[in-house]
């Protein structure tokens, strides 16, 4: 009897080993940090845990890149990868890290704010794990992650997530969303600890301006907006005016005072910083999208969205020719430049000065790969 099933058993066992090796290698690859090649003017790389030691050794700890000119001036913080499925935020941060030179003030960049979310993708979305950008020095691979922290780091989700300290109720899934976890707390959940560490960084480094980069589905109304806290309304308005001169349209949105946990609300309420959040249009996040593949991250061309725009039945911000990564990164870079130019205009005694940062027109002309080392 046993003899009869021997070969079947061996076959099943072998198949299981092959699947294990394949799945295991993909699992390991998602835990490998993509190497970055900082500009020669980088002065220091720290762990986020240096601002809150309890996250040391966990996947909440993430690299903090510091460009300190040594000259007095403003301190700016930039976050990419708050949501690891919003790739233009990561790539904008990487371009800054690999090109920037600061000659006055200090610029701090966290490219993978939700490090944990880069180790998995969202279930049931069919998303790619990686995407590749061609550069003059070869191909660079980057991870496409999940909107929220990996359940291996924070589990299980409650049915209802109660934000601390406001008590605001959200879906249980949002308990792993870094951008619903501010201001965080030292003895809180995994995401609350990461949120707390970032808030501590803002306090300890006395950050003047903090910018959180995002992307959103074409049907989300806050696309191409600058969202800011009410205390920096003038700065946001000046930045949007500066962007008009580059022929870039941005809407000005104020952070709702009763919507808690978000960077632009909690950083502004709990620290001295002036916070901003920017969104670009990313069809891979959209509910109407068609085939989901790595090319959609790079060229942003989706036939279903093009059709939806042409029907005019929905209010969708989508260019039927595509929303390529170079355009989304270019908008983020130009948005950062405009916010900082506005800051320097309004606070000349605390200005920050830098070089080697490309803007929208450079990105559109030369593409993303030209700025990756
Ligand atoms: Zn986001």
Coordinates of C-alpha atoms and ligand atoms in Angstrom, one line a residue:
X1 CA 0.0 0.0 0.0
X2 CA 2.7 2.5 1.1
X3 CA 4.9 1.4 -1.8
X4 CA 2.0 2.3 -4.2
X5 CA 2.0 6.0 -3.1
X6 CA 5.8 6.4 -2.6
X7 CA 6.4 8.3 -5.9
X8 CA 3.3 10.5 -5.4
X9 CA 4.6 11.4 -1.9
X10 CA 8.0 12.2 -3.2
X11 CA 6.5 14.4 -5.9
X12 CA 4.4 16.3 -3.5
X13 CA 7.3 16.8 -1.1
X14 CA 9.5 18.0 -3.9
X15 CA 6.8 20.4 -5.1
X16 CA 6.5 21.8 -1.6
X17 CA 10.2 22.3 -1.3
X18 CA 10.3 24.2 -4.7
X19 CA 7.4 26.4 -3.6
X20 CA 9.1 27.0 -0.3
X21 CA 12.4 28.0 -2.0
X22 CA 10.6 30.4 -4.4
X23 CA 8.3 32.0 -1.8
X24 CA 11.2 32.1 0.7
X25 CA 13.5 33.9 -1.7
X26 CA 10.8 36.5 -2.4
X27 CA 10.2 37.0 1.3
X28 CA 13.9 37.5 1.9
X29 CA 14.2 39.9 -1.0
X30 CA 11.5 42.1 0.4
X31 CA 13.5 42.4 3.6
X32 CA 16.7 43.5 1.8
X33 CA 17.2 47.3 1.8
X34 CA 17.8 48.7 -1.6
X35 CA 21.3 50.3 -1.6
X36 CA 21.4 54.1 -1.8
X37 CA 24.4 56.1 -3.0
X38 CA 24.4 59.4 -1.1
X39 CA 25.9 62.6 -2.5
X40 CA 29.4 63.4 -1.3
X41 CA 27.9 66.2 0.8
X42 CA 26.0 63.9 3.1
X43 CA 27.3 64.5 6.6
X44 CA 25.7 61.7 8.6
X45 CA 23.4 58.7 8.5
X46 CA 21.6 57.9 11.8
X47 CA 19.0 55.3 12.8
X48 CA 15.6 56.7 13.7
X49 CA 16.1 54.8 17.0
X50 CA 18.7 57.5 18.0
X51 CA 15.7 59.7 18.7
X52 CA 13.7 56.9 20.5
X53 CA 15.8 53.9 21.5
X54 CA 12.8 51.5 22.1
X55 CA 12.5 50.9 18.3
X56 CA 16.2 49.8 18.0
X57 CA 16.6 46.4 16.3
X58 CA 12.9 46.4 15.1
X59 CA 11.8 47.0 11.6
X60 CA 10.4 50.4 12.8
X61 CA 14.0 51.6 12.9
X62 CA 14.9 53.3 9.6
X63 CA 17.8 55.3 8.1
X64 CA 17.9 59.1 8.6
X65 CA 20.1 61.0 6.2
X66 CA 21.5 64.3 7.4
X67 CA 23.0 67.1 5.3
X68 CA 24.3 69.6 7.7
X69 CA 26.0 72.7 6.2
X70 CA 27.5 73.6 9.6
X71 CA 26.1 77.2 8.9
X72 CA 23.2 78.5 11.0
X73 CA 19.9 78.4 9.1
X74 CA 16.6 76.4 9.0
X75 CA 16.2 72.7 9.5
X76 CA 14.0 70.9 7.0
X77 CA 12.7 67.3 7.4
X78 CA 11.5 65.3 4.4
X79 CA 9.6 62.0 4.7
X80 CA 9.4 59.5 1.8
X81 CA 7.8 56.1 2.1
X82 CA 5.2 56.9 4.8
X83 CA 3.1 54.7 2.5
X84 CA 5.5 52.3 0.7
X85 CA 3.0 51.8 -2.2
X86 CA 3.4 55.5 -3.1
X87 CA 6.6 55.2 -5.1
X88 CA 7.2 58.8 -6.1
X89 CA 7.6 59.6 -2.4
X90 CA 10.5 57.1 -2.0
X91 CA 12.1 58.1 -5.4
X92 CA 11.9 61.8 -4.6
X93 CA 13.7 61.2 -1.3
X94 CA 16.3 59.0 -3.0
X95 CA 17.1 61.7 -5.7
X96 CA 17.5 64.3 -2.9
X97 CA 19.9 62.0 -0.9
X98 CA 21.9 61.2 -4.0
X99 CA 22.3 64.8 -5.3
X100 CA 21.9 67.4 -2.6
X101 CA 24.4 69.8 -1.3
X102 CA 23.3 72.1 1.6
X103 CA 25.3 75.3 2.1
X104 CA 23.2 76.9 4.8
X105 CA 21.0 75.2 7.4
X106 CA 20.3 71.5 7.7
X107 CA 18.2 69.0 5.5
X108 CA 17.1 65.7 7.0
X109 CA 15.7 63.0 4.8
X110 CA 13.9 59.7 5.9
X111 CA 13.4 57.9 2.6
X112 CA 11.6 54.8 4.1
X113 CA 9.6 56.2 6.9
X114 CA 7.4 53.1 7.3
X115 CA 10.3 50.6 6.9
X116 CA 8.0 47.7 7.9
X117 CA 5.6 48.4 5.0
X118 CA 8.4 47.9 2.5
X119 CA 8.7 44.3 3.5
X120 CA 5.2 43.2 2.1
X121 CA 2.5 44.2 -0.3
X122 CA -1.2 44.6 0.3
X123 CA -3.1 41.4 -0.1
X124 CA -5.7 40.9 -2.9
X125 CA -4.2 43.8 -4.9
X126 CA -2.0 41.8 -7.3
X127 CA 0.8 44.4 -6.9
X128 CA 4.4 43.9 -8.0
X129 CA 7.0 43.6 -5.3
X130 CA 9.7 45.5 -7.2
X131 CA 10.1 48.0 -10.0
X132 CA 13.2 48.9 -11.9
X133 CA 14.5 52.3 -13.1
X134 CA 17.1 52.5 -15.8
X135 CA 19.9 54.9 -15.0
X136 CA 23.2 55.8 -16.7
X137 CA 25.0 53.5 -14.2
X138 CA 22.7 50.5 -14.7
X139 CA 19.4 49.3 -13.5
X140 CA 18.2 50.3 -10.0
X141 CA 15.6 48.0 -8.3
X142 CA 13.2 49.4 -5.7
X143 CA 10.6 47.7 -3.6
X144 CA 6.9 48.5 -3.9
X145 CA 5.4 47.9 -0.5
X146 CA 2.2 48.1 1.5
X147 CA 0.2 51.1 2.6
X148 CA 0.6 49.9 6.2
X149 CA 3.1 48.1 8.5
X150 CA 3.7 44.4 7.9
X151 CA 1.3 42.2 10.1
X152 CA 4.5 40.4 11.2
X153 CA 5.4 43.6 13.1
X154 CA 1.9 44.5 14.4
X155 CA -0.9 41.9 14.8
X156 CA -3.8 41.4 15.2
X157 CA -5.7 44.4 14.0
X158 CA -8.6 45.4 16.3
X159 CA -12.1 45.7 14.8
X160 CA -12.0 49.4 15.5
X161 CA -8.8 51.5 15.8
X162 CA -9.1 54.2 18.5
X163 CA -6.5 56.9 17.9
X164 CA -4.4 58.1 20.8
X165 CA -4.9 60.6 22.4
X166 CA -8.0 61.9 20.5
X167 CA -10.1 58.7 20.8
X168 CA -11.2 59.2 17.1
X169 CA -12.5 55.9 15.7
X170 CA -11.2 54.4 12.5
X171 CA -11.3 51.1 10.7
X172 CA -9.1 48.5 12.5
X173 CA -6.8 48.2 9.5
X174 CA -5.7 51.9 10.1
X175 CA -4.0 50.8 13.3
X176 CA -1.0 49.9 11.2
X177 CA -1.0 53.1 9.1
X178 CA 1.9 55.4 10.2
X179 CA -0.1 58.4 8.9
X180 CA -2.9 57.7 11.4
X181 CA -0.5 57.0 14.3
X182 CA 0.9 60.5 15.2
X183 CA 1.8 61.8 17.7
X184 CA 2.3 58.3 18.8
X185 CA 3.3 57.2 22.3
X186 CA 6.4 55.5 23.8
X187 CA 4.4 52.5 25.2
X188 CA 2.0 52.2 22.2
X189 CA 1.6 49.9 19.3
X190 CA 4.4 49.3 16.7
X191 CA 3.1 52.1 14.5
X192 CA 2.5 54.5 17.4
X193 CA 6.2 54.0 18.5
X194 CA 7.5 54.8 15.0
X195 CA 5.2 57.9 14.9
X196 CA 6.5 58.9 18.4
X197 CA 10.1 58.5 17.2
X198 CA 9.5 60.8 14.2
X199 CA 7.8 63.4 16.4
X200 CA 10.8 63.1 18.8
X201 CA 13.2 63.8 15.9
X202 CA 11.2 66.9 15.0
X203 CA 11.4 68.1 18.6
X204 CA 15.1 67.2 19.1
X205 CA 16.3 68.6 15.8
X206 CA 14.1 71.7 16.1
X207 CA 12.7 71.1 12.6
X208 CA 11.3 74.4 11.1
X209 CA 9.6 72.8 8.1
X210 CA 8.5 69.2 7.8
X211 CA 7.2 67.7 4.5
X212 CA 5.5 64.4 4.1
X213 CA 5.3 63.0 0.5
X214 CA 2.4 60.9 -0.7
X215 CA 0.5 59.7 -3.7
X216 CA -3.2 58.9 -4.2
X217 CA -5.6 57.2 -6.6
X218 CA -6.8 59.4 -9.5
X219 CA -10.3 59.6 -8.0
X220 CA -9.1 61.1 -4.7
X221 CA -9.9 64.8 -4.6
X222 CA -6.7 65.9 -2.8
X223 CA -4.4 65.0 -5.7
X224 CA -2.0 67.8 -6.6
X225 CA -2.8 69.6 -3.4
X226 CA -0.5 71.0 -0.7
X227 CA -2.1 70.2 2.6
X228 CA -0.9 72.3 5.6
X229 CA -1.6 73.1 9.2
X230 CA -3.4 76.4 9.8
X231 CA -0.3 77.9 11.4
X232 CA 1.5 77.9 8.1
X233 CA -1.3 79.1 5.8
X234 CA 0.7 82.1 4.5
X235 CA 3.7 79.8 3.7
X236 CA 1.5 77.4 1.8
X237 CA -0.2 80.2 -0.2
X238 CA 3.2 81.7 -1.1
X239 CA 4.5 78.3 -2.2
X240 CA 1.4 77.7 -4.4
X241 CA 1.9 81.1 -6.0
X242 CA 5.5 80.2 -6.6
X243 CA 4.4 77.0 -8.3
X244 CA 2.0 78.9 -10.6
X245 CA 5.2 80.6 -12.0
X246 CA 6.4 77.1 -13.0
X247 CA 3.0 76.5 -14.6
X248 CA 2.1 73.9 -12.0
X249 CA -1.4 74.0 -10.5
X250 CA -1.8 73.0 -6.9
X251 CA -4.8 73.3 -4.7
X252 CA -4.4 74.6 -1.1
X253 CA -6.0 72.4 1.5
X254 CA -6.1 73.1 5.2
X255 CA -5.7 70.2 7.6
X256 CA -9.1 69.5 9.1
X257 CA -8.8 70.1 12.8
X258 CA -11.0 67.1 13.7
X259 CA -9.2 64.5 11.6
X260 CA -6.5 63.1 13.9
X261 CA -3.4 61.0 13.5
X262 CA -2.1 62.6 10.3
X263 CA 1.3 64.2 10.0
X264 CA 0.0 67.7 8.9
X265 CA -2.4 67.8 11.9
X266 CA -0.3 66.1 14.7
X267 CA 3.2 67.4 13.8
X268 CA 1.6 70.9 13.8
X269 CA -0.3 70.5 17.0
X270 CA 2.4 68.7 19.0
X271 CA 5.7 70.4 17.8
X272 CA 6.9 73.8 16.7
X273 CA 7.4 72.7 13.1
X274 CA 5.4 73.9 10.1
X275 CA 4.1 70.7 8.4
X276 CA 3.1 70.1 4.8
X277 CA 1.8 67.1 2.9
X278 CA 1.8 66.7 -0.9
X279 CA 0.0 64.2 -3.1
X280 CA 0.6 63.2 -6.7
X281 CA -1.6 61.1 -8.9
X282 CA -0.8 57.3 -8.9
X283 CA -3.1 55.1 -10.9
X284 CA -1.7 51.9 -9.4
X285 CA -3.5 52.8 -6.2
X286 CA -6.8 53.4 -7.9
X287 CA -9.9 51.2 -7.7
X288 CA -10.7 51.6 -11.4
X289 CA -7.3 50.4 -12.6
X290 CA -6.8 47.6 -15.1
X291 CA -3.9 45.2 -15.3
X292 CA -1.5 45.9 -12.3
X293 CA 2.2 45.6 -13.2
X294 CA 5.5 47.3 -12.5
X295 CA 5.3 49.3 -15.7
X296 CA 2.2 51.1 -14.3
X297 CA 4.5 52.6 -11.5
X298 CA 6.9 53.9 -14.1
X299 CA 4.8 55.1 -17.0
X300 CA 1.4 55.5 -15.2
X301 CA -0.5 54.5 -18.3
X302 CA -3.8 52.7 -17.6
X303 CA -6.4 52.1 -20.3
X304 CA -9.3 51.8 -17.7
X305 CA -8.6 55.3 -16.2
X306 CA -8.2 56.8 -19.7
X307 CA -11.7 55.4 -20.5
X308 CA -13.1 56.6 -17.3
X309 CA -11.8 60.2 -17.9
X310 CA -13.3 60.2 -21.4
X311 CA -16.7 59.2 -20.2
X312 CA -16.7 62.4 -18.0
X313 CA -19.0 60.5 -15.6
X314 CA -16.6 60.9 -12.7
X315 CA -14.4 63.6 -11.4
X316 CA -11.0 62.1 -12.0
X317 CA -7.6 63.9 -12.1
X318 CA -5.9 61.7 -14.7
X319 CA -4.0 62.5 -17.9
X320 CA -5.1 59.8 -20.5
X321 CA -1.5 59.9 -21.8
X322 CA -0.3 58.6 -18.4
X323 CA 1.0 59.9 -15.1
X324 CA 4.7 58.9 -15.4
X325 CA 7.0 58.6 -12.4
X326 CA 9.2 61.4 -13.7
X327 CA 6.2 63.8 -13.7
X328 CA 5.1 62.7 -10.2
X329 CA 8.7 63.0 -8.8
X330 CA 9.2 66.3 -10.7
X331 CA 6.0 67.7 -9.0
X332 CA 7.2 66.6 -5.6
X333 CA 10.7 68.1 -6.1
X334 CA 9.2 71.4 -7.4
X335 CA 6.7 71.5 -4.5
X336 CA 9.6 71.1 -2.0
X337 CA 11.6 73.9 -3.8
X338 CA 8.5 76.1 -3.8
X339 CA 7.8 75.6 0.0
X340 CA 11.4 76.3 0.9
X341 CA 11.6 79.4 -1.4
X342 CA 8.5 80.6 0.3
X343 CA 10.0 79.9 3.8
X344 CA 13.2 81.8 2.8
X345 CA 11.0 84.8 1.6
X346 CA 9.0 84.9 4.8
X347 CA 11.8 84.1 7.3
X348 CA 15.0 85.4 5.7
X349 CA 16.9 85.4 9.0
X350 CA 16.4 81.6 9.2
X351 CA 16.8 80.6 5.5
X352 CA 18.2 77.3 4.2
X353 CA 20.2 77.3 1.0
X354 CA 21.1 74.3 -1.2
X355 CA 22.4 73.3 -4.6
X356 CA 22.1 70.3 -7.0
X357 CA 18.4 69.8 -6.6
X358 CA 16.5 69.2 -9.9
X359 CA 13.0 70.6 -10.4
X360 CA 10.0 69.7 -12.5
X361 CA 11.4 70.8 -15.9
X362 CA 14.7 68.9 -15.3
X363 CA 12.8 65.7 -14.4
X364 CA 10.5 66.0 -17.4
X365 CA 13.5 66.5 -19.7
X366 CA 16.0 64.1 -18.3
X367 CA 13.9 61.4 -16.5
X368 CA 14.4 59.9 -13.1
X369 CA 17.3 57.7 -14.0
X370 CA 19.5 60.7 -14.8
X371 CA 19.5 61.7 -11.1
X372 CA 20.2 58.2 -9.6
X373 CA 23.9 57.5 -9.1
Ligands
LIG1 ZN1 -0.2 58.2 1.3

